[in-house]
Coordinates of C-alpha atoms in Angstrom, one line a residue:
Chain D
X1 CA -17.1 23.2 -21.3
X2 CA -20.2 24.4 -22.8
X3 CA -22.2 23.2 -19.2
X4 CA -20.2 25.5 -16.8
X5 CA -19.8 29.1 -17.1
X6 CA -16.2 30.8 -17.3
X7 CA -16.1 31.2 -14.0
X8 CA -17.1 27.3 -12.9
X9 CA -14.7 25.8 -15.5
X10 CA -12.0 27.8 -13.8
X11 CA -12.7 26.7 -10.5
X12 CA -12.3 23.2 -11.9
X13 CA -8.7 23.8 -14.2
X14 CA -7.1 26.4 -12.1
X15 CA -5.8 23.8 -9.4
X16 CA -4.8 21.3 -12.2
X17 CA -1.6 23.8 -12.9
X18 CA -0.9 27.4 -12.1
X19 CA -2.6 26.8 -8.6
X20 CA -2.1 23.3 -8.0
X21 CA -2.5 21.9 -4.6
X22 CA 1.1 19.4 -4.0
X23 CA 3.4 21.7 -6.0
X24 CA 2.1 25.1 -5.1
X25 CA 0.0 25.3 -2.0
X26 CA 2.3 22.5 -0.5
X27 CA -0.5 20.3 0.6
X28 CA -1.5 16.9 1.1
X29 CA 2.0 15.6 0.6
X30 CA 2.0 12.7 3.2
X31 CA 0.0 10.1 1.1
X32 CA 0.9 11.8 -2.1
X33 CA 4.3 10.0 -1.9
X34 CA 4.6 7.3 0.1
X35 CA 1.8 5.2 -2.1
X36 CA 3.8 6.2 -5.6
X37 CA 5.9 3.6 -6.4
X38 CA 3.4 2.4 -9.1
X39 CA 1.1 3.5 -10.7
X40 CA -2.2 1.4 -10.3
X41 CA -2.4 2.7 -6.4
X42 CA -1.4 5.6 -7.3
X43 CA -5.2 5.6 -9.3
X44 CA -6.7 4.6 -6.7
X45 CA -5.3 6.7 -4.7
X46 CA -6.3 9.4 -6.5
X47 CA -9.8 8.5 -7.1
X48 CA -10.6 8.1 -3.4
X49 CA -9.3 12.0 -2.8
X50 CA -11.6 12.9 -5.6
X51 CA -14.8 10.9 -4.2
X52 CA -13.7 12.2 -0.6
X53 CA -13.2 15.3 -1.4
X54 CA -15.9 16.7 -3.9
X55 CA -18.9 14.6 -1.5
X56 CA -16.9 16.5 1.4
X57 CA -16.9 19.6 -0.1
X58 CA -20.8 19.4 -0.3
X59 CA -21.5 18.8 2.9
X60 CA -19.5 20.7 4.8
X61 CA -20.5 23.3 2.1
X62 CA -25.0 22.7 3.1
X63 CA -24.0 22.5 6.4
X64 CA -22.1 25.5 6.5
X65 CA -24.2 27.7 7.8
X66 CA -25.5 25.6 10.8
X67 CA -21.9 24.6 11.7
X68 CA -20.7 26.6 15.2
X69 CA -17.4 27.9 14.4
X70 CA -15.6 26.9 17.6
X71 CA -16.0 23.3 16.7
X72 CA -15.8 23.1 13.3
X73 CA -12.3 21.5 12.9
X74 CA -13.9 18.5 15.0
X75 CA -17.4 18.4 12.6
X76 CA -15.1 18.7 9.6
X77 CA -13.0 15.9 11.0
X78 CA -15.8 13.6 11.6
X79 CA -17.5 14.3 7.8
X80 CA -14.2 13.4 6.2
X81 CA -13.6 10.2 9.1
X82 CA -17.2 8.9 7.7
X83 CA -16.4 9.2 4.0
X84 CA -13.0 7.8 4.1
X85 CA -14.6 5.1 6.8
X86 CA -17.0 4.3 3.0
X87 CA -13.9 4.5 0.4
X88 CA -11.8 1.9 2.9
X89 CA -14.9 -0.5 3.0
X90 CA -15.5 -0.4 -0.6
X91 CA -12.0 -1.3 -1.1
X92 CA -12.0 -3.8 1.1
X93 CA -15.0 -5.5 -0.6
X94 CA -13.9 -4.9 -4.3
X95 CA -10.1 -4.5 -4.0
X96 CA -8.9 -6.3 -1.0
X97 CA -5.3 -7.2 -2.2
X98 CA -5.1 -3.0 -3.3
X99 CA -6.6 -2.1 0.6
X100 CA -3.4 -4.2 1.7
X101 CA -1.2 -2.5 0.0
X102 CA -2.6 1.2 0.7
X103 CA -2.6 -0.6 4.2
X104 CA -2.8 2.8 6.7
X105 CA -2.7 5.5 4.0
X106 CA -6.3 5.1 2.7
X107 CA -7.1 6.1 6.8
X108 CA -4.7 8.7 6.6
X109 CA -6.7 10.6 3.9
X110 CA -8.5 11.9 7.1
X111 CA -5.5 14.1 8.0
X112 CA -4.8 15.1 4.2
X113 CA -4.0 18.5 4.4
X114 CA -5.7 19.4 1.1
X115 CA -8.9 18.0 2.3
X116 CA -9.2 20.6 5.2
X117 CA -7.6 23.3 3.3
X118 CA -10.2 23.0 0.9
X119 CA -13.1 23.0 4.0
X120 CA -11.8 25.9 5.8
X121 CA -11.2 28.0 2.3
X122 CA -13.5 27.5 0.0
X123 CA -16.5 24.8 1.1
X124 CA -17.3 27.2 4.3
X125 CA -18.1 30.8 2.2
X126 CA -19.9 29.1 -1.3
X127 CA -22.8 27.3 -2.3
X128 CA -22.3 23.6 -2.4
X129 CA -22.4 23.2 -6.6
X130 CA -19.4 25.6 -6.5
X131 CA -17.6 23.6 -3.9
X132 CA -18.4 21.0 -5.1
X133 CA -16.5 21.9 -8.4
X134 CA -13.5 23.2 -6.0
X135 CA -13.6 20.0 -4.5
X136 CA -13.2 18.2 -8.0
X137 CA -10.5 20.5 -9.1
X138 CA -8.2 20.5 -6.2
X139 CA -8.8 16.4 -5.9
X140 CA -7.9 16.4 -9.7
X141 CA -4.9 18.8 -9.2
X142 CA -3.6 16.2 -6.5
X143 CA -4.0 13.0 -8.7
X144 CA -2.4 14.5 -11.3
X145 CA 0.9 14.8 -9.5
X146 CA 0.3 11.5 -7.9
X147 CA -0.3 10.1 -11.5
X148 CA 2.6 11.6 -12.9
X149 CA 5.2 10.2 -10.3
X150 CA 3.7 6.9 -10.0
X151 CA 4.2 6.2 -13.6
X152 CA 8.2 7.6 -13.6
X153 CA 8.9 5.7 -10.6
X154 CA 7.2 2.4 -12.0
X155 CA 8.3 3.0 -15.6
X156 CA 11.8 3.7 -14.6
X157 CA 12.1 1.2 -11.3
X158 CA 10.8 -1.7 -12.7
X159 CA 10.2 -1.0 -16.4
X160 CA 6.8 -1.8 -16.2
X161 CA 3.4 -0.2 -16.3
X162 CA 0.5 -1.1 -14.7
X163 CA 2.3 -4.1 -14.2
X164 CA 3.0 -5.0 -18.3
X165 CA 7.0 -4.8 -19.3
X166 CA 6.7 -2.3 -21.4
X167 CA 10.3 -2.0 -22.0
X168 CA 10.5 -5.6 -23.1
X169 CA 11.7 -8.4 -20.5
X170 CA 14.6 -7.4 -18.1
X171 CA 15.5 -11.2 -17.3
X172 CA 15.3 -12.2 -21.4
X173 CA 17.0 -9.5 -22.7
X174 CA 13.7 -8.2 -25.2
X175 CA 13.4 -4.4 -26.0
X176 CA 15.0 -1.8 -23.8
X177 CA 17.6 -4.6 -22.0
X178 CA 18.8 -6.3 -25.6
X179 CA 20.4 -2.5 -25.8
X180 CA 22.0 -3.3 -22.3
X181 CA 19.7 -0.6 -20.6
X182 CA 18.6 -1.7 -16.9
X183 CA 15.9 -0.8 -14.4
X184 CA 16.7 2.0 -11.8
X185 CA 16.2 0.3 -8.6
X186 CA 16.9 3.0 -6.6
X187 CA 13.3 4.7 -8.1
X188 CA 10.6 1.9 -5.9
X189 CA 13.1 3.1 -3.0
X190 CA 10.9 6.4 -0.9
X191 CA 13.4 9.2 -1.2
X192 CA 13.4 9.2 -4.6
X193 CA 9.3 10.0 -4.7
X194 CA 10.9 13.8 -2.8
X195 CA 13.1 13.7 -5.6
X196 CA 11.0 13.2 -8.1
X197 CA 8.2 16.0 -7.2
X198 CA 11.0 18.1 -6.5
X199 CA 11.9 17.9 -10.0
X200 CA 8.6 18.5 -11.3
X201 CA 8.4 21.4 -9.0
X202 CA 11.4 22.6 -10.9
X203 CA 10.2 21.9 -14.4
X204 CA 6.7 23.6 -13.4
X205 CA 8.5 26.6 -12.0
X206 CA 10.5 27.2 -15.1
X207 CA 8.4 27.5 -17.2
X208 CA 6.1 29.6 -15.7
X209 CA 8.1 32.5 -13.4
X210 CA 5.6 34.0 -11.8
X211 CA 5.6 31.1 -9.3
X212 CA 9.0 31.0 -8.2
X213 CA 9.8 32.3 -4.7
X214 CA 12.5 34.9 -3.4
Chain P
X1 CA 16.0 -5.1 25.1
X2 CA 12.4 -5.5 23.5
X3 CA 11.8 -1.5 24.3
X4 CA 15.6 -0.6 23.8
X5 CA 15.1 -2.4 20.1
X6 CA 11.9 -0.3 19.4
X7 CA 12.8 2.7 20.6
X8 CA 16.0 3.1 18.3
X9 CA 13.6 1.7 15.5
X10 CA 10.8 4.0 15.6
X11 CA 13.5 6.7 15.7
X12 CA 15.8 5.9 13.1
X13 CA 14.3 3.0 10.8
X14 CA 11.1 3.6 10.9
X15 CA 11.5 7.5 10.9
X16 CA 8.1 9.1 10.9
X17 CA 9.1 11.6 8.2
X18 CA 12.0 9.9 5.9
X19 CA 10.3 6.6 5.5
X20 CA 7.1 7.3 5.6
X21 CA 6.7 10.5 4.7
X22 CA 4.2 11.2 7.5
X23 CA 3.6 14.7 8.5
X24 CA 5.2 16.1 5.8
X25 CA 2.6 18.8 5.5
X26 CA 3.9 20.9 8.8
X27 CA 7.2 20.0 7.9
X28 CA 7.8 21.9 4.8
X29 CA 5.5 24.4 6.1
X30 CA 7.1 25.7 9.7
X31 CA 10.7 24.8 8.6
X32 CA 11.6 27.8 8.0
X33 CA 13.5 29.1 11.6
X34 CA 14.9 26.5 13.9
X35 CA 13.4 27.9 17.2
X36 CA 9.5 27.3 15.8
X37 CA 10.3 23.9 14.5
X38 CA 11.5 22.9 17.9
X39 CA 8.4 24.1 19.4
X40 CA 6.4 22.1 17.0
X41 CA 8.8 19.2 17.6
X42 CA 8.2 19.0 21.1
X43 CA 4.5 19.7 20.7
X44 CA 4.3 16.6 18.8
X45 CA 6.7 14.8 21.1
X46 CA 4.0 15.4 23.6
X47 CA 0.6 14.7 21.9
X48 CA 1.8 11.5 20.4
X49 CA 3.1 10.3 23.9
X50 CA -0.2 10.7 24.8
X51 CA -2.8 9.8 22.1
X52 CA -1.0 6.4 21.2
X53 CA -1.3 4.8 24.6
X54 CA -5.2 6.3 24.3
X55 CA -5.7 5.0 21.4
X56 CA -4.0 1.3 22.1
X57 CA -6.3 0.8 25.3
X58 CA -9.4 2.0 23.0
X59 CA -8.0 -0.5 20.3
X60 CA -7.9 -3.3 22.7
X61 CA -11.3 -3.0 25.2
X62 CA -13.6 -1.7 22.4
X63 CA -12.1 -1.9 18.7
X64 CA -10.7 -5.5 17.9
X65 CA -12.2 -8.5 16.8
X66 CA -13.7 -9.8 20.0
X67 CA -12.1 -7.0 22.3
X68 CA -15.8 -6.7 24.1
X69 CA -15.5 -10.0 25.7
X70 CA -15.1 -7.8 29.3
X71 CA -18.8 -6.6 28.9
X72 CA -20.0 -10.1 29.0
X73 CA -19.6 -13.7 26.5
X74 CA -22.2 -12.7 24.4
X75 CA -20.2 -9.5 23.0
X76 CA -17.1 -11.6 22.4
X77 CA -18.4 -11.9 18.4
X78 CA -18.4 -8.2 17.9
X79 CA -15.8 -6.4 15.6
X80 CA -15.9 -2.9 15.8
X81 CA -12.0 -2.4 13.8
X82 CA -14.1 -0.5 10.9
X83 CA -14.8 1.8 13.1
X84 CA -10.9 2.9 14.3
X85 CA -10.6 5.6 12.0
X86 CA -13.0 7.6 13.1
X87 CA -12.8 6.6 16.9
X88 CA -8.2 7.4 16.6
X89 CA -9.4 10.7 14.8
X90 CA -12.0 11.9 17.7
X91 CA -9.7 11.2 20.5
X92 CA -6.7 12.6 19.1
X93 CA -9.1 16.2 18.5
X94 CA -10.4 16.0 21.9
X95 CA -7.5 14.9 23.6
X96 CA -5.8 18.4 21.6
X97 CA -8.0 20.3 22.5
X98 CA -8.0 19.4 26.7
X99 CA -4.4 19.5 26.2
X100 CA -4.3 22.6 25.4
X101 CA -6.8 23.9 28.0
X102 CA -5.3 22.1 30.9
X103 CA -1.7 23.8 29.2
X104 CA -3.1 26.5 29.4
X105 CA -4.2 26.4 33.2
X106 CA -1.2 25.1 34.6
X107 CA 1.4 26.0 32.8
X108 CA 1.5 29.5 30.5
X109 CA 5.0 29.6 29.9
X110 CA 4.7 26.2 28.3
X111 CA 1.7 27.1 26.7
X112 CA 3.4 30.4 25.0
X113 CA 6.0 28.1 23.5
X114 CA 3.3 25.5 22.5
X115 CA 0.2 26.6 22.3
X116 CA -0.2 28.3 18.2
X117 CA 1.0 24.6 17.3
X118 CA -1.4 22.9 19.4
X119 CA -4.3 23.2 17.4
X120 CA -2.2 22.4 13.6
X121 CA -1.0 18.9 14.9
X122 CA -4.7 17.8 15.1
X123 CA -4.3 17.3 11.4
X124 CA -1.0 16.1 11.2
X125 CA -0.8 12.9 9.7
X126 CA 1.7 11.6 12.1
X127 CA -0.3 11.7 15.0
X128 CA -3.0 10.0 13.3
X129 CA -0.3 7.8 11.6
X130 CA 1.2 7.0 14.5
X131 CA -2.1 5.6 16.2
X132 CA -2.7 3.7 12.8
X133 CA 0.5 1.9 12.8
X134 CA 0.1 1.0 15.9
X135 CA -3.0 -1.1 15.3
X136 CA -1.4 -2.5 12.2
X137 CA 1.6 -3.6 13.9
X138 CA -0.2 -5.2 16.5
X139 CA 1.9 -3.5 19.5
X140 CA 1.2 -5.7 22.4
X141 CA 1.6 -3.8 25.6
X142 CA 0.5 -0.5 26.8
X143 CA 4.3 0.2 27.4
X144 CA 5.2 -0.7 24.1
X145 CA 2.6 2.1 23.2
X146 CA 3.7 4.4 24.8
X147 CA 7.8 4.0 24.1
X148 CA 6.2 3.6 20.1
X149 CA 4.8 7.4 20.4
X150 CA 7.3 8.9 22.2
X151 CA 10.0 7.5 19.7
X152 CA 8.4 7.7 16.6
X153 CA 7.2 11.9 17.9
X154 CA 11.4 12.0 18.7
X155 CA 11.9 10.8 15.1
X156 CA 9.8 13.9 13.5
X157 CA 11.7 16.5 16.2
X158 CA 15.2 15.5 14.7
X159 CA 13.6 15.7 11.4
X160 CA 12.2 18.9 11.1
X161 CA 14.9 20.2 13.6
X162 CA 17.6 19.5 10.9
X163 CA 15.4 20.4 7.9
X164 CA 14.8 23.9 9.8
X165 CA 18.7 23.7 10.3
X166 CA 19.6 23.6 6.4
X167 CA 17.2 25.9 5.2
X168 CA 18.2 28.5 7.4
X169 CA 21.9 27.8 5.9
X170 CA 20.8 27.4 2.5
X171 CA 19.4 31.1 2.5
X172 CA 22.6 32.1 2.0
X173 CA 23.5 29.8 -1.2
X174 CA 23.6 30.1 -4.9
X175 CA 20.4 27.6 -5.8
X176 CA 19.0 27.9 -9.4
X177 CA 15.7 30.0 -9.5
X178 CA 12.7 27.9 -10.1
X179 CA 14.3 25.6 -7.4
X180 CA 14.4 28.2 -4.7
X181 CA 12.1 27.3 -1.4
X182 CA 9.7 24.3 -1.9
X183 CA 11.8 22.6 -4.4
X184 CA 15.3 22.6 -2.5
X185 CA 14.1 21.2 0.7
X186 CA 11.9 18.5 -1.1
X187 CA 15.1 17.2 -2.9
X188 CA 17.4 18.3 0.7
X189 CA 14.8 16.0 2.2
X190 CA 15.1 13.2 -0.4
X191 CA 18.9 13.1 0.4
X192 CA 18.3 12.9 3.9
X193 CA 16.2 10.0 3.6
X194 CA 19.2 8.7 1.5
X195 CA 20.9 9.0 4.6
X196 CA 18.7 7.3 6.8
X197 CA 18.6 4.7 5.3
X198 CA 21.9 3.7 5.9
X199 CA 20.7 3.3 9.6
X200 CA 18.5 0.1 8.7
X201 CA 21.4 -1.9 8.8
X202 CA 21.8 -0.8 12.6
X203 CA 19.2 -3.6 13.6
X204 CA 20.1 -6.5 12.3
X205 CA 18.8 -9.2 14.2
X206 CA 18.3 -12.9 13.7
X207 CA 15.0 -12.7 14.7
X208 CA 13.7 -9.9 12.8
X209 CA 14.2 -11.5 9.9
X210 CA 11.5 -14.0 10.5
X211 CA 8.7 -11.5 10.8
X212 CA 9.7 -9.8 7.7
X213 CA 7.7 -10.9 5.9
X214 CA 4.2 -10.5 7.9
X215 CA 5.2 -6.9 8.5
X216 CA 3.6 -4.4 6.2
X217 CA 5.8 -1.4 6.0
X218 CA 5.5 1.1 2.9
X219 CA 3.8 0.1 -0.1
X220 CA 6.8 0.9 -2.2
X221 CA 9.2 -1.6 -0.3
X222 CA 6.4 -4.3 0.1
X223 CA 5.3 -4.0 -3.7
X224 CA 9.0 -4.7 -4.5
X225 CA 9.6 -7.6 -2.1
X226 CA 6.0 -9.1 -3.3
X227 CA 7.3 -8.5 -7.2
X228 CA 10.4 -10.2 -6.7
X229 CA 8.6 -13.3 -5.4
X230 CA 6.1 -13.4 -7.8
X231 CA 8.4 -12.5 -11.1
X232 CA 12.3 -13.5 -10.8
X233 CA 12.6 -11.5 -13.7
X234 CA 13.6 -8.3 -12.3
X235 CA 16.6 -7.2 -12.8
X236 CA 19.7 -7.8 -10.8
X237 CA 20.3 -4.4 -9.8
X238 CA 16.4 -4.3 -8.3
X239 CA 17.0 -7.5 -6.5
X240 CA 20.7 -5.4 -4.9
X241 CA 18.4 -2.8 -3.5
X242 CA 15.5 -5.2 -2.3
X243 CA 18.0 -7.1 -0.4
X244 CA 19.5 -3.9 1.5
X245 CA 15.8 -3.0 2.0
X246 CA 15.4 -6.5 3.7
X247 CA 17.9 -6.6 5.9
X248 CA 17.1 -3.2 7.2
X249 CA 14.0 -4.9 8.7

């Protein structure tokens, strides 16, 4: 990271563990589930919080001082409305089969909790090269988790990746299945994506224990 | 029997929190004592029975795909439906924020028990979810509307009413360290939604099958059914599950 100083570089890694938005802050959990069972939306998922976000985070950041503090939840709302209104229109124009399948969650970026979080806390007291960094970060932190339980739930529910059998063919009997191992249905199903980031909550939390709660 | 059928549907099936996972922010976050998640509960009881029905009429007069045709033939081209995000969100802020002035007015008592959550469901995805599915799901009357919000905001109550329920229990219990707090009540909540599930079998009827397949419900169920069209590969145990998912709708 020779461009950013010590302090910028932190701004951008902190949320990516010790601090990270889903597992610790408990926020933006809505869409971070319900669009895991695989893992390509899961990406894309991911990459619209980070364009929304970090732009967001500017913004809100330049504008901060002009912004009337009784209606700022409303301005804030209507900055993030207009980006997301950008990320579903691209989709629609690039992706259109992906924009089905996100269907309402892509519009329900607008009420992801990490998104204002990151407004109210950070964008609203610094300059907008630092938020924009936070902004980065925290969208990074996010698609990380989102990353990591798309690719368990897909690798384990249907034994494939991006959509190529990795585990050989189920129906066949190559790889994985000649052994007699079979796919986990139960993992495209939605409780198991609380499951799942519960478990990672668990494995984060024992290995570090400052985070655990009393 | 239309209303009857979507009533117990939004509630149950279609739960706002265990199938969707909507709202889950406020959720984990104020289920720690039963008495504030019923007041949360009942606040969003109350905004979604009034923001869906808002949003429907705006969806129909101004939104859709030739919804202008009142202003005059020459509007009846016009499709305004890329615009819904940010007309749902703008209502559903303004309409929280007269809510809570006109609470305020009229009725303080209510507006003690109501009013810190008032200003936190703005950005709760439910309400905003809520007012999206109802434009996906093409919800024909204003009735309809209205039953959807109230059922679907009944739905989150009994959620977060017995989430708040077991944590206050679990206090007491032996769980392992790093699991203690947000961990427990994600996987409590995961085994809930095990739970409801079992309720999709409750409306099983001859016609819903038929729009099955048009509906769009989560992406993880629709991936699945789409998958096992496409590739009859998948295993037999997939298929199973896909099938109970099926006849839930």
């Amino acid at each position: 990271m020779g461009l950013l100083s010590k302090k910028d570089s932190k701004l951008i890694l902190d949320p990516l563990t010790d601090d990270n938005p889903v597992t610790i802050q408990v926020l933006g959990i809505c869409s971070a589930l319900a669009i895991t069972a695989q893992l390509k939306p899961s990406i894309v998922m991911a990459i619209s919080v980070i364009f929304v976000l970090g732009v967001g985070n500017v913004v809100i950041s330049l504008m901060r001082n002009i912004i009337p503090s009784k209606i700022r939840i409303i301005v804030q709302l209507i900055v993030v409305a207009t980006l997301v209104i950008i990320v579903d229109q691209v989709l629609k124009a690039f992706a259109y089969s992906l924009s089905k399948e996100l269907s309402v969650f892509i519009g329900l970026i607008i009420t992801n909790c990490i998104i204002m979080g990151r407004f109210e806390a950070f964008a609203l007291g610094n300059g907008p090269w630092k938020s924009f960094l936070d902004g980065i970060g925290n969208a990074l932190g996010y698609g990380v988790i989102l990353i990591i339980v798309g690719f368990f739930r897909e690798l384990f529910g249907s034994g494939t990746l991006f959509g190529l059998k990795v585990l050989g063919d189920s129906v066949e009997k190559t790889g994985l299945y000649a052994l007699g191992y079979e796919n986990n249905g139960f993992m495209v199903l939605p409780p198991m994506a609380l499951i799942v980031v519960g478990i990672i909550i668990w494995v984060q939390r024992s290995r570090n224990k400052e985070l655990i709660e009393d | 029997m239309e209303h009857i059928e979507l009533f117990f549907k939004s509630i149950f099936v279609d739960n706002m929190v265990f199938a969707y996972f909507l709202g889950m922010c406020s959720y984990l976050a104020v289920s720690k004592k039963v008495s504030t998640a019923v007041g949360l509960g009942a606040a969003v009881i109350f905004v979604l029975a009034i923001t869906v029905p808002l949003n429907w009429l705006l969806d129909q007069y101004l939104l859709q795909e030739g919804a202008l045709t009142w202003l005059g033939p020459e509007y009846a081209d016009y499709d305004l439906s890329f615009l819904s995000f940010i007309m749902f969100i703008a209502t559903i802020a303004t309409m929280v924020q007269l809510v809570e002035i006109i609470v305020e007015k009229f009725s303080p008592s209510l507006y003690n028990s109501l009013g810190i959550f008032l200003p936190l469901i703005a950005v709760n995805c439910a309400i905003l979810g809520g007012s999206l599915f109802m434009q996906s799901r093409e919800i024909e009357t204003l009735g309809l509307a209205l039953n959807y919000g109230v059922a679907s905001g009944i739905g989150w109550f009994l959620a977060i009413v017995a989430i708040a329920a077991i944590r206050e229990k679990i206090r007491y219990s032996n769980v392992p360290a790093p699991l203690r707090g947000l961990g427990i009540t994600f996987i409590i909540t995961g085994l809930m939604a095990i739970g409801f599930m079992s309720f999709g079998g409750m409306l099983t009827g001859g016609e819903d099958e038929a729009t099955e397949e048009t509906q769009e419900d989560t992406v993880g169920m629709i991936t699945t059914v789409t998958e096992t069209k496409e590739d009859d590969k998948t295993s037999s145990l997939v298929i199973e599950t896909i099938n109970d998912t099926d006849k839930k709708q």
